[in-house]
CSV table of C-alpha atoms in Angstrom, one decimal:
chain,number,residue,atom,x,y,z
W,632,UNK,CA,41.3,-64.2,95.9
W,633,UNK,CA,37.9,-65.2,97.7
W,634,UNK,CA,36.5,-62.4,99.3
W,635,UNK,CA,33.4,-63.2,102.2
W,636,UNK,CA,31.3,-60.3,102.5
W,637,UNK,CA,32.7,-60.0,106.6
W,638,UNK,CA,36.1,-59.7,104.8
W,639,UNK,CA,38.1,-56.2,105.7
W,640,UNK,CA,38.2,-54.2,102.2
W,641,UNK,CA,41.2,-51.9,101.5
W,642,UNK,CA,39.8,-48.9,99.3
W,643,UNK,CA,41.8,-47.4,96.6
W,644,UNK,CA,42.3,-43.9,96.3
W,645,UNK,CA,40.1,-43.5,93.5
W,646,UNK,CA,37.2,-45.0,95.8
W,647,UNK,CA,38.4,-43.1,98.9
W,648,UNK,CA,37.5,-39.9,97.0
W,649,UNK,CA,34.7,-41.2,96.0
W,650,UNK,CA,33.1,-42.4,99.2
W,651,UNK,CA,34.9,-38.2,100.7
W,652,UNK,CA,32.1,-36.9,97.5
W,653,UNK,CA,29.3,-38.3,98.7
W,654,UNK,CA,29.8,-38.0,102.4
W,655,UNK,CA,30.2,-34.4,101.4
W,656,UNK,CA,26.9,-34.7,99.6
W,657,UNK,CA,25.0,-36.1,102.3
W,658,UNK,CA,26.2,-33.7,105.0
W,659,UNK,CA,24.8,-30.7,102.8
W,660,UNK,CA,21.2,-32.8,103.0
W,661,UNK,CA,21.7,-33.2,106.3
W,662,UNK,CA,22.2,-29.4,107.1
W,663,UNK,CA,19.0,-29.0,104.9
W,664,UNK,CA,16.8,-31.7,106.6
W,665,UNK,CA,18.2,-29.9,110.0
W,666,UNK,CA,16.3,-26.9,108.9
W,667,UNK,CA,12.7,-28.9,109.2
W,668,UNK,CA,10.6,-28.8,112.2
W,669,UNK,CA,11.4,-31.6,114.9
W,670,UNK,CA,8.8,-35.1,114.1
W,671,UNK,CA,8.3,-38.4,112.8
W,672,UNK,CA,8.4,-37.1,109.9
W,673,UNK,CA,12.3,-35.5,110.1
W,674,UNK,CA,13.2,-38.8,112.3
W,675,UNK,CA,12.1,-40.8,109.0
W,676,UNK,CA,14.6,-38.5,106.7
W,677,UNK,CA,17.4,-39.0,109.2
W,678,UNK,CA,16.5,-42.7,109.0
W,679,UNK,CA,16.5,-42.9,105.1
W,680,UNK,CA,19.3,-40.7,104.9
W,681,UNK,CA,21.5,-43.2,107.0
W,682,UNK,CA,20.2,-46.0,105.5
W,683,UNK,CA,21.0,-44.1,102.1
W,684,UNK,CA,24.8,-43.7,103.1
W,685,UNK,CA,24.4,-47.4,104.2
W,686,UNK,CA,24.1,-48.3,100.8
W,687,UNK,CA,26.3,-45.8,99.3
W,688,UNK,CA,29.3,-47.8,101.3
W,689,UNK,CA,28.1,-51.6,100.1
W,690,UNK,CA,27.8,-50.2,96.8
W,691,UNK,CA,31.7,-48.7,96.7
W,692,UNK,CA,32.8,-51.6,98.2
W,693,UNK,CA,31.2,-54.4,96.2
W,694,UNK,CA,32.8,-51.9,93.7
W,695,UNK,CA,36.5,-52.1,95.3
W,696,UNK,CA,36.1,-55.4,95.2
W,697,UNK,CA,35.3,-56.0,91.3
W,698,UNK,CA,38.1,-53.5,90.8
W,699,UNK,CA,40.3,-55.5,93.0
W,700,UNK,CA,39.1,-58.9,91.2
W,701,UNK,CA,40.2,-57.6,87.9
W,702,UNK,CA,43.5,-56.6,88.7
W,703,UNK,CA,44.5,-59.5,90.3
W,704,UNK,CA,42.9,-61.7,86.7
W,705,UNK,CA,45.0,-59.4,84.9
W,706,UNK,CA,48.0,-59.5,86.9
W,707,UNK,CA,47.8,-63.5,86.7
């Protein structure tokens, strides 16, 4: 199984909770940075904060897909 990174990537459940945690996470930050005064400043958190989750997602799902290329070497 050759996955291309444009590839659709079917998490497991194990990942699903996962990626359900740390949305969870970053909606309580959010919530917080709400609490600042309106600026560039609190537009630059929002920024890094999305860009944060960004990551979060490429990272669980370059993880799905090591999980998913193990199985399948083991299954073979």
């Amino acid at each position: 199984m050759k996955t291309n990174r444009f590839d659709y990537i079917k998490y497991d459940n194990e990942t699903l909770e996962k990626q359900k945690e740390f949305k969870e996470k970053f909606q309580e930050l959010e919530k917080m940075i709400d609490q600042l005064k309106n600026g560039r400043s609190k537009s630059l958190i929002y920024t890094s904060l999305e860009e944060s989750y960004m990551w979060v997602g490429k990272a669980l799902r370059d993880q799905q897909i090591t999980k998913d290329l193990q199985e399948e070497r083991s299954n073979s």
